[in-house]
Tab-separated table of C-alpha atoms in Angstrom:
chain	number	residue	atom	x	y	z
A	1	UNK	CA	70.095	122.147	118.965
A	2	UNK	CA	73.474	122.601	120.423
A	3	UNK	CA	73.934	125.951	118.847
A	4	UNK	CA	70.452	127.265	119.972
A	5	UNK	CA	71.324	125.889	123.469
A	6	UNK	CA	74.537	127.867	123.698
A	7	UNK	CA	72.790	130.987	122.278
A	8	UNK	CA	70.038	130.707	124.920
A	9	UNK	CA	72.618	130.257	127.677
A	10	UNK	CA	74.344	133.508	126.541
A	11	UNK	CA	71.010	135.324	126.592
A	12	UNK	CA	70.272	133.980	130.084
A	13	UNK	CA	73.638	135.145	131.395
A	14	UNK	CA	73.086	138.502	129.910
A	15	UNK	CA	69.666	138.637	131.608
A	16	UNK	CA	71.179	137.655	134.921
A	17	UNK	CA	73.990	140.285	134.676
A	18	UNK	CA	71.314	142.929	133.471
A	19	UNK	CA	73.150	143.796	130.351
A	20	UNK	CA	72.657	143.425	126.666
A	21	UNK	CA	74.445	140.599	124.835
A	22	UNK	CA	77.432	141.940	122.741
A	23	UNK	CA	76.431	142.555	119.140
A	24	UNK	CA	79.508	140.700	117.779
A	25	UNK	CA	78.605	137.595	119.917
A	26	UNK	CA	74.893	137.781	118.993
A	27	UNK	CA	75.771	138.074	115.296
A	28	UNK	CA	78.117	135.149	115.432
A	29	UNK	CA	75.451	132.824	116.972
A	30	UNK	CA	72.928	133.840	114.466
A	31	UNK	CA	75.262	133.525	111.492
A	32	UNK	CA	76.066	129.925	112.712
A	33	UNK	CA	72.362	129.111	112.852
A	34	UNK	CA	71.803	130.526	109.420
A	35	UNK	CA	74.715	128.463	107.967
A	36	UNK	CA	73.519	125.287	109.534
A	37	UNK	CA	69.964	125.862	108.186
A	38	UNK	CA	71.464	126.264	104.633
A	39	UNK	CA	73.238	122.992	104.919
A	40	UNK	CA	69.920	121.229	105.730
A	41	UNK	CA	68.573	119.954	102.391
A	42	UNK	CA	65.217	118.370	101.983
A	43	UNK	CA	63.154	117.351	98.800
A	44	UNK	CA	59.529	116.404	98.875
A	45	UNK	CA	59.377	114.996	102.377
A	46	UNK	CA	56.618	117.169	104.062
A	47	UNK	CA	57.700	116.275	107.461
A	48	UNK	CA	61.224	117.445	106.916
A	49	UNK	CA	60.064	120.643	105.329
A	50	UNK	CA	57.697	121.371	108.138
A	51	UNK	CA	60.391	120.733	110.769
A	52	UNK	CA	62.931	122.849	109.033
A	53	UNK	CA	60.440	125.644	108.670
A	54	UNK	CA	59.640	125.384	112.445
A	55	UNK	CA	63.415	125.759	113.141
A	56	UNK	CA	63.679	128.755	110.887
A	57	UNK	CA	60.666	130.317	112.765
A	58	UNK	CA	62.326	129.634	116.091
A	59	UNK	CA	65.585	131.242	114.982
A	60	UNK	CA	63.623	134.339	113.803
A	61	UNK	CA	61.947	134.638	117.335
A	62	UNK	CA	65.234	134.247	119.023
A	63	UNK	CA	66.579	137.048	116.877
A	64	UNK	CA	63.699	139.366	117.817
A	65	UNK	CA	64.157	138.414	121.507
A	66	UNK	CA	67.867	139.148	121.469
A	67	UNK	CA	67.253	142.509	119.931
A	68	UNK	CA	65.091	143.612	122.971
A	69	UNK	CA	67.652	142.486	125.622
A	70	UNK	CA	67.709	143.067	128.541
A	71	UNK	CA	64.263	144.729	128.434
A	72	UNK	CA	61.957	141.590	128.167
A	73	UNK	CA	58.339	141.396	129.505
A	74	UNK	CA	56.989	138.321	131.385
A	75	UNK	CA	55.593	136.761	128.256
A	76	UNK	CA	58.759	137.131	126.349
A	77	UNK	CA	60.681	135.514	129.253
A	78	UNK	CA	58.298	132.518	129.084
A	79	UNK	CA	58.907	132.376	125.335
A	80	UNK	CA	62.682	132.407	125.962
A	81	UNK	CA	62.297	129.561	128.489
A	82	UNK	CA	60.195	127.610	126.156
A	83	UNK	CA	62.491	127.973	123.105
A	84	UNK	CA	64.972	125.374	124.159
A	85	UNK	CA	62.262	122.753	124.618
A	86	UNK	CA	60.951	123.599	121.196
A	87	UNK	CA	64.444	123.332	119.672
A	88	UNK	CA	64.982	119.917	121.281
A	89	UNK	CA	61.647	118.658	120.075
A	90	UNK	CA	62.227	119.830	116.510
A	91	UNK	CA	65.676	118.248	116.531
A	92	UNK	CA	64.150	114.889	117.462
A	93	UNK	CA	61.489	115.248	114.804
A	94	UNK	CA	64.259	115.954	112.143
A	95	UNK	CA	66.379	113.040	113.278
A	96	UNK	CA	63.325	110.711	112.997
A	97	UNK	CA	62.703	111.975	109.504
A	98	UNK	CA	66.265	111.311	108.586
A	99	UNK	CA	66.242	107.766	110.092
A	100	UNK	CA	63.159	106.991	108.096
A	101	UNK	CA	64.760	108.149	104.874
A	102	UNK	CA	67.898	106.098	105.754
A	103	UNK	CA	65.774	103.004	106.276
A	104	UNK	CA	64.186	103.417	102.896
A	105	UNK	CA	67.571	103.918	101.199
A	106	UNK	CA	68.873	100.825	102.922
A	107	UNK	CA	65.994	98.771	101.758
A	108	UNK	CA	66.526	99.865	98.242
A	109	UNK	CA	70.231	99.126	98.400
A	110	UNK	CA	69.582	95.740	99.856
A	111	UNK	CA	67.340	94.918	96.837
A	112	UNK	CA	69.898	96.094	94.352
A	113	UNK	CA	72.665	94.121	96.185
A	114	UNK	CA	70.686	90.985	96.167
A	115	UNK	CA	70.106	91.498	92.346
A	116	UNK	CA	73.780	92.168	91.828
A	117	UNK	CA	74.767	88.985	93.780
A	118	UNK	CA	72.309	86.950	91.868
A	119	UNK	CA	73.800	88.162	88.560
A	120	UNK	CA	77.412	87.563	89.788
A	121	UNK	CA	76.344	84.074	90.872
A	122	UNK	CA	74.851	83.280	87.472
A	123	UNK	CA	77.870	84.580	85.685
A	124	UNK	CA	80.091	82.674	88.071
A	125	UNK	CA	78.162	79.431	87.514
A	126	UNK	CA	78.299	80.017	83.701
A	127	UNK	CA	82.041	80.698	84.054
A	128	UNK	CA	82.578	77.395	85.873
A	129	UNK	CA	80.805	75.563	83.170
A	130	UNK	CA	82.866	77.175	80.430
A	131	UNK	CA	86.082	76.604	82.297
A	132	UNK	CA	85.349	72.871	82.917
A	133	UNK	CA	84.430	72.553	79.247
A	134	UNK	CA	87.586	74.217	78.079
A	135	UNK	CA	89.755	72.261	80.519
A	136	UNK	CA	88.081	68.997	79.368
A	137	UNK	CA	88.657	69.916	75.570
A	138	UNK	CA	92.141	71.473	75.746
A	139	UNK	CA	93.778	69.780	78.720
A	140	UNK	CA	96.414	67.839	76.580
A	141	UNK	CA	97.357	70.783	74.361
A	142	UNK	CA	97.316	73.700	76.910
A	143	UNK	CA	97.268	72.635	80.444
A	144	UNK	CA	100.555	70.791	80.748
A	145	UNK	CA	102.723	73.392	78.796
A	146	UNK	CA	101.186	76.289	80.718
A	147	UNK	CA	101.844	74.496	83.967
A	148	UNK	CA	105.433	74.100	83.000
A	149	UNK	CA	105.606	77.811	82.076
A	150	UNK	CA	104.014	78.712	85.497
A	151	UNK	CA	106.377	76.467	87.431
A	152	UNK	CA	109.425	77.926	85.522
A	153	UNK	CA	108.205	81.601	86.125
A	154	UNK	CA	107.942	80.736	89.911
A	155	UNK	CA	111.483	79.409	89.936
A	156	UNK	CA	112.738	82.546	88.129
A	157	UNK	CA	110.933	84.763	90.572
A	158	UNK	CA	112.802	82.918	93.346
A	159	UNK	CA	116.163	83.647	91.522
A	160	UNK	CA	116.769	80.485	89.567
A	161	UNK	CA	117.593	81.967	86.145
A	162	UNK	CA	118.952	78.596	84.883
A	163	UNK	CA	115.483	77.278	84.534
A	164	UNK	CA	114.535	76.143	80.971
A	165	UNK	CA	111.079	75.104	79.655
A	166	UNK	CA	110.870	72.060	77.321
A	167	UNK	CA	109.697	72.908	73.802
A	168	UNK	CA	107.352	70.160	72.934
A	169	UNK	CA	105.401	71.424	69.889
A	170	UNK	CA	105.692	73.772	67.008
A	171	UNK	CA	102.467	75.643	67.724
A	172	UNK	CA	101.999	78.913	69.596
A	173	UNK	CA	102.731	77.253	72.860
A	174	UNK	CA	105.999	75.875	71.592
A	175	UNK	CA	106.973	79.441	70.310
A	176	UNK	CA	106.021	80.932	73.582
A	177	UNK	CA	108.155	78.325	75.427
A	178	UNK	CA	111.080	79.132	73.211
A	179	UNK	CA	110.543	82.882	73.728
A	180	UNK	CA	110.486	82.268	77.563
A	181	UNK	CA	113.796	80.519	77.370
A	182	UNK	CA	115.285	83.410	75.524
A	183	UNK	CA	113.834	85.840	77.998
A	184	UNK	CA	115.457	83.778	80.805
A	185	UNK	CA	118.834	83.914	79.125
A	186	UNK	CA	118.564	87.738	78.744
A	187	UNK	CA	117.428	88.125	82.392
A	188	UNK	CA	120.603	86.222	83.479
A	189	UNK	CA	122.650	88.425	81.196
A	190	UNK	CA	121.050	91.617	82.678
A	191	UNK	CA	121.557	90.372	86.216
A	192	UNK	CA	125.317	89.741	85.587
A	193	UNK	CA	125.403	93.283	84.037
A	194	UNK	CA	123.819	94.883	87.070
A	195	UNK	CA	126.306	92.972	89.248
A	196	UNK	CA	129.232	94.014	87.192
A	197	UNK	CA	127.923	97.613	87.138
A	198	UNK	CA	127.597	97.667	90.896
A	199	UNK	CA	131.206	96.458	91.258
A	200	UNK	CA	132.561	99.097	88.860
A	201	UNK	CA	130.726	101.837	90.579
A	202	UNK	CA	132.194	100.698	93.901
A	203	UNK	CA	135.644	100.609	92.260
A	204	UNK	CA	135.196	104.184	90.938
A	205	UNK	CA	134.150	105.307	94.350
A	206	UNK	CA	137.198	103.927	96.077
A	207	UNK	CA	139.462	105.257	93.389
A	208	UNK	CA	138.032	108.667	93.827
A	209	UNK	CA	138.536	108.490	97.569
A	210	UNK	CA	142.140	107.441	97.100
A	211	UNK	CA	142.674	110.229	94.625
A	212	UNK	CA	141.105	112.782	96.833
A	213	UNK	CA	142.866	111.823	100.072
A	214	UNK	CA	145.808	109.475	99.932
A	215	UNK	CA	147.456	110.656	96.654
A	216	UNK	CA	147.271	114.340	97.642
A	217	UNK	CA	148.694	113.591	101.067
A	218	UNK	CA	151.608	111.709	99.525
A	219	UNK	CA	152.232	114.401	97.048
A	220	UNK	CA	152.279	116.967	99.775
A	221	UNK	CA	154.673	114.825	101.831
A	222	UNK	CA	156.973	114.516	98.850
A	223	UNK	CA	157.013	118.230	98.482
A	224	UNK	CA	157.777	118.662	102.107
A	225	UNK	CA	160.688	116.257	101.845
A	226	UNK	CA	162.232	117.997	98.837
A	227	UNK	CA	161.724	121.465	100.593
A	228	UNK	CA	163.458	120.079	103.653
A	229	UNK	CA	166.396	118.840	101.503
A	230	UNK	CA	166.825	122.257	99.869
A	231	UNK	CA	166.630	124.211	103.118
A	232	UNK	CA	169.294	122.158	105.043
A	233	UNK	CA	172.338	123.852	106.153
A	234	UNK	CA	175.622	122.496	104.599
A	235	UNK	CA	176.551	121.144	108.031
A	236	UNK	CA	173.427	119.298	108.431
A	237	UNK	CA	173.105	117.985	104.859
A	238	UNK	CA	175.500	115.142	105.201
A	239	UNK	CA	173.960	113.874	108.384
A	240	UNK	CA	170.403	113.551	107.074
A	241	UNK	CA	170.883	113.346	103.259
A	242	UNK	CA	170.802	109.600	103.205
A	243	UNK	CA	167.652	109.474	105.335
A	244	UNK	CA	165.911	112.136	103.243
A	245	UNK	CA	166.826	110.365	100.056
A	246	UNK	CA	165.514	107.047	101.407
A	247	UNK	CA	162.347	108.765	102.561
A	248	UNK	CA	161.746	110.449	99.163
A	249	UNK	CA	162.214	106.940	97.493
A	250	UNK	CA	159.737	105.531	99.752
A	251	UNK	CA	157.186	108.289	99.225
A	252	UNK	CA	157.708	108.000	95.334
A	253	UNK	CA	157.236	104.325	95.450
A	254	UNK	CA	154.015	104.684	97.613
A	255	UNK	CA	152.665	107.454	95.379
A	256	UNK	CA	153.299	105.411	92.340
A	257	UNK	CA	151.643	102.337	93.829
A	258	UNK	CA	148.594	104.409	94.630
A	259	UNK	CA	148.477	105.881	91.107
A	260	UNK	CA	148.664	102.352	89.741
A	261	UNK	CA	145.868	101.194	92.170
A	262	UNK	CA	143.693	104.066	91.018
A	263	UNK	CA	144.449	103.181	87.460
A	264	UNK	CA	143.497	99.585	88.002
A	265	UNK	CA	140.378	100.408	90.007
A	266	UNK	CA	139.120	102.633	87.181
A	267	UNK	CA	139.739	100.107	84.547
A	268	UNK	CA	136.218	99.116	83.209
A	269	UNK	CA	134.654	97.795	80.006
A	270	UNK	CA	133.347	100.815	78.143
A	271	UNK	CA	129.855	100.337	76.910
A	272	UNK	CA	130.676	102.619	73.964
A	273	UNK	CA	133.860	100.733	72.883
A	274	UNK	CA	133.215	97.266	73.939
A	275	UNK	CA	135.535	94.799	75.652
A	276	UNK	CA	138.319	94.289	73.093
A	277	UNK	CA	138.729	97.990	72.151
A	278	UNK	CA	138.824	98.832	75.815
A	279	UNK	CA	141.349	96.301	76.556
A	280	UNK	CA	143.471	97.437	73.706
A	281	UNK	CA	143.217	101.045	74.863
A	282	UNK	CA	144.353	100.003	78.376
A	283	UNK	CA	147.315	97.947	77.337
A	284	UNK	CA	148.307	100.923	75.164
A	285	UNK	CA	148.170	103.256	78.160
A	286	UNK	CA	149.928	100.830	80.385
A	287	UNK	CA	152.787	100.599	77.770
A	288	UNK	CA	153.150	104.375	77.608
A	289	UNK	CA	152.941	104.756	81.380
A	290	UNK	CA	155.408	101.914	82.344
A	291	UNK	CA	157.625	102.009	79.303
A	292	UNK	CA	157.225	98.274	78.780
A	293	UNK	CA	156.081	97.317	75.201
A	294	UNK	CA	152.890	95.168	75.271
A	295	UNK	CA	152.237	93.174	72.165
A	296	UNK	CA	148.434	92.419	71.907
A	297	UNK	CA	147.607	89.449	69.685
A	298	UNK	CA	144.050	88.354	68.984
A	299	UNK	CA	142.567	85.870	66.579
A	300	UNK	CA	139.545	87.656	65.323
A	301	UNK	CA	138.181	90.159	67.839
A	302	UNK	CA	134.577	89.428	66.885
A	303	UNK	CA	135.009	85.786	67.692
A	304	UNK	CA	135.376	86.426	71.470
A	305	UNK	CA	132.315	87.155	73.479
A	306	UNK	CA	132.066	87.016	77.287
A	307	UNK	CA	129.443	87.626	79.817
A	308	UNK	CA	129.735	91.097	81.542
A	309	UNK	CA	130.949	89.603	84.810
A	310	UNK	CA	133.582	87.431	82.885
A	311	UNK	CA	134.756	90.654	81.142
A	312	UNK	CA	135.237	92.506	84.402
A	313	UNK	CA	137.365	89.513	86.047
A	314	UNK	CA	139.312	88.982	82.856
A	315	UNK	CA	140.335	92.605	82.529
A	316	UNK	CA	141.282	92.642	86.262
A	317	UNK	CA	143.427	89.418	85.788
A	318	UNK	CA	145.297	91.010	82.854
A	319	UNK	CA	145.772	94.218	84.891
A	320	UNK	CA	147.206	92.232	87.799
A	321	UNK	CA	149.487	90.184	85.567
A	322	UNK	CA	151.061	93.092	83.711
A	323	UNK	CA	151.450	95.038	86.984
A	324	UNK	CA	153.441	92.151	88.265
A	325	UNK	CA	155.540	92.121	85.173
A	326	UNK	CA	156.330	95.909	85.839
A	327	UNK	CA	156.964	95.417	89.542
A	328	UNK	CA	158.847	92.136	89.751
A	329	UNK	CA	159.847	90.681	86.384
A	330	UNK	CA	162.425	93.263	85.135
A	331	UNK	CA	161.032	92.411	81.681
A	332	UNK	CA	161.696	94.366	78.370
A	333	UNK	CA	158.517	93.213	76.660
A	334	UNK	CA	155.128	91.403	77.366
A	335	UNK	CA	152.593	89.613	75.145
A	336	UNK	CA	148.898	89.310	75.707
A	337	UNK	CA	147.376	86.739	73.384
A	338	UNK	CA	143.746	85.583	72.794
A	339	UNK	CA	143.025	82.068	71.260
A	340	UNK	CA	139.917	79.800	70.993
A	341	UNK	CA	139.777	76.358	72.526
A	342	UNK	CA	136.405	74.989	71.795
A	343	UNK	CA	133.765	76.520	73.983
A	344	UNK	CA	136.509	78.450	75.942
A	345	UNK	CA	138.809	81.404	75.221
A	346	UNK	CA	142.522	80.938	76.061
A	347	UNK	CA	144.154	84.214	77.259
A	348	UNK	CA	147.899	84.162	77.942
A	349	UNK	CA	150.104	86.875	79.355
A	350	UNK	CA	153.793	86.130	78.821
A	351	UNK	CA	156.944	88.220	79.573
A	352	UNK	CA	160.810	87.746	78.933
A	353	UNK	CA	161.711	88.761	82.501
A	354	UNK	CA	163.625	87.015	85.230
A	355	UNK	CA	160.972	84.557	86.289
A	356	UNK	CA	160.808	83.138	89.784
A	357	UNK	CA	160.733	79.998	91.882
A	358	UNK	CA	157.126	78.911	92.892
A	359	UNK	CA	158.429	78.024	96.310
A	360	UNK	CA	159.682	81.551	96.886
A	361	UNK	CA	156.643	83.487	95.848
A	362	UNK	CA	155.476	84.077	99.494
A	363	UNK	CA	158.688	85.728	100.261
A	364	UNK	CA	158.600	88.392	97.599
A	365	UNK	CA	154.851	89.030	97.913
A	366	UNK	CA	153.611	87.375	94.576
A	367	UNK	CA	151.659	84.615	96.351
A	368	UNK	CA	148.610	86.724	97.215
A	369	UNK	CA	148.415	88.335	93.720
A	370	UNK	CA	148.584	84.974	92.004
A	371	UNK	CA	145.970	83.539	94.455
A	372	UNK	CA	143.631	86.505	93.742
A	373	UNK	CA	143.874	85.940	89.944
A	374	UNK	CA	143.238	82.381	90.378
A	375	UNK	CA	140.129	83.055	92.437
A	376	UNK	CA	138.857	85.547	89.935
A	377	UNK	CA	139.072	83.062	87.050
A	378	UNK	CA	137.518	80.178	89.044
A	379	UNK	CA	134.672	82.424	90.298
A	380	UNK	CA	133.386	82.867	86.742
A	381	UNK	CA	133.861	79.227	85.679
A	382	UNK	CA	137.407	79.298	84.345
A	383	UNK	CA	140.902	78.429	85.429
A	384	UNK	CA	144.306	79.892	85.679
A	385	UNK	CA	147.834	78.194	85.387
A	386	UNK	CA	151.223	79.917	86.034
A	387	UNK	CA	154.336	78.716	84.146
A	388	UNK	CA	157.809	80.138	85.103
A	389	UNK	CA	161.393	79.247	84.960
A	390	UNK	CA	164.048	81.409	86.631
A	391	UNK	CA	165.791	83.535	84.105
A	392	UNK	CA	163.367	82.598	81.209
A	393	UNK	CA	160.243	84.653	82.046
A	394	UNK	CA	156.659	83.866	83.258
A	395	UNK	CA	153.550	82.902	81.387
A	396	UNK	CA	150.051	83.156	82.990
A	397	UNK	CA	147.288	81.198	81.048
A	398	UNK	CA	143.653	81.900	81.731
A	399	UNK	CA	140.830	79.604	80.278
A	400	UNK	CA	137.291	81.259	80.403
A	401	UNK	CA	133.890	80.261	79.102
A	402	UNK	CA	132.518	82.305	76.202
A	403	UNK	CA	128.967	83.592	76.038
A	404	UNK	CA	127.065	82.045	73.130
A	405	UNK	CA	123.519	83.180	74.203
A	406	UNK	CA	124.070	86.358	72.269
A	407	UNK	CA	124.315	84.343	69.014
A	408	UNK	CA	120.820	82.801	69.538
A	409	UNK	CA	117.903	84.478	67.697
A	410	UNK	CA	114.271	83.819	67.570
A	411	UNK	CA	114.594	82.472	64.160
A	412	UNK	CA	115.701	79.171	65.667
A	413	UNK	CA	112.272	78.825	67.326
A	414	UNK	CA	110.221	75.633	66.367
A	415	UNK	CA	108.114	76.236	63.237
A	416	UNK	CA	110.147	79.266	62.066
């Protein structure tokens, strides 16, 4: 109706102006009408078919009238004026036919929906009866264990990975409870592994930034100082020689400290080697770099297992301890020793250096390093003790809990 209305308006404007409607505009309107008629689908409804045929006849009449523009006789002008009224009436008839069909479909769907709802209600009632019967028959053997599992799962979802489910039977529910406890232990291990991995990635990023910025700047500054020493005139050399020498020592020490910091930051437990082989490799590299022999003693490497977070903190404590030996102890040898003490592992780092007085540690800068090592050990459930006597060396002893969950297997489940 809208398209016919616009077409008629265009014809009337052309009539008033006394000219023919442009062929392109006329063809566009007729093509739109043909397209809309092709979209109108009908089946066996006689009323719809008659209305659509009437619209097709009206479009054909409009096409014939538009061909004669602007030369129309009085009868053709009356037909043009009557065309819009006919189009509006036909549109109302078609809309009515559509509404009738929609009402029929709605009634059919309502009946189907009532049938479906009735079936669902019947199934729901049957389900309620079956559930009540099952609950009555199996309450003692199923409900309470499953409730405990559900409560434990909720607590684990909230982050409580220490929750355990009591294993009260040897049947499938008991085996499920045992498997649930094993799953909890492994989730806790994976969580600690992820925390450790995040820490290692952050250390690697910091080490890379130090290497890309500070170490290169220090190396360039050192080269500049050496170049300045070589380009000084003999008359100036004596006046600034001591200052330049001192500056070069400061730069060398700073450069060495940064290299050691990068070496320490990049120290990590290799997933390919394992903790003990990685530690062995690190101590060997440290001995080669610092020219201080490190004797590594361990009572059965396979007997020591730690959680990933404990491994990270332990290797950082050992790194801090041997670094202190290099910087402050003036030692000629160092010993790192692993021993078992019940559920704990005892790790000692001992040197034959000059030792120190505990009350003087703040003055020489050891206080913060020792405090950091102690906090690392206590943060993973362990402890750290420092024994030292001036002139007789220093011994750092760390006690850390071992991880026994990796020894558990499903073969220990009830009934297996």
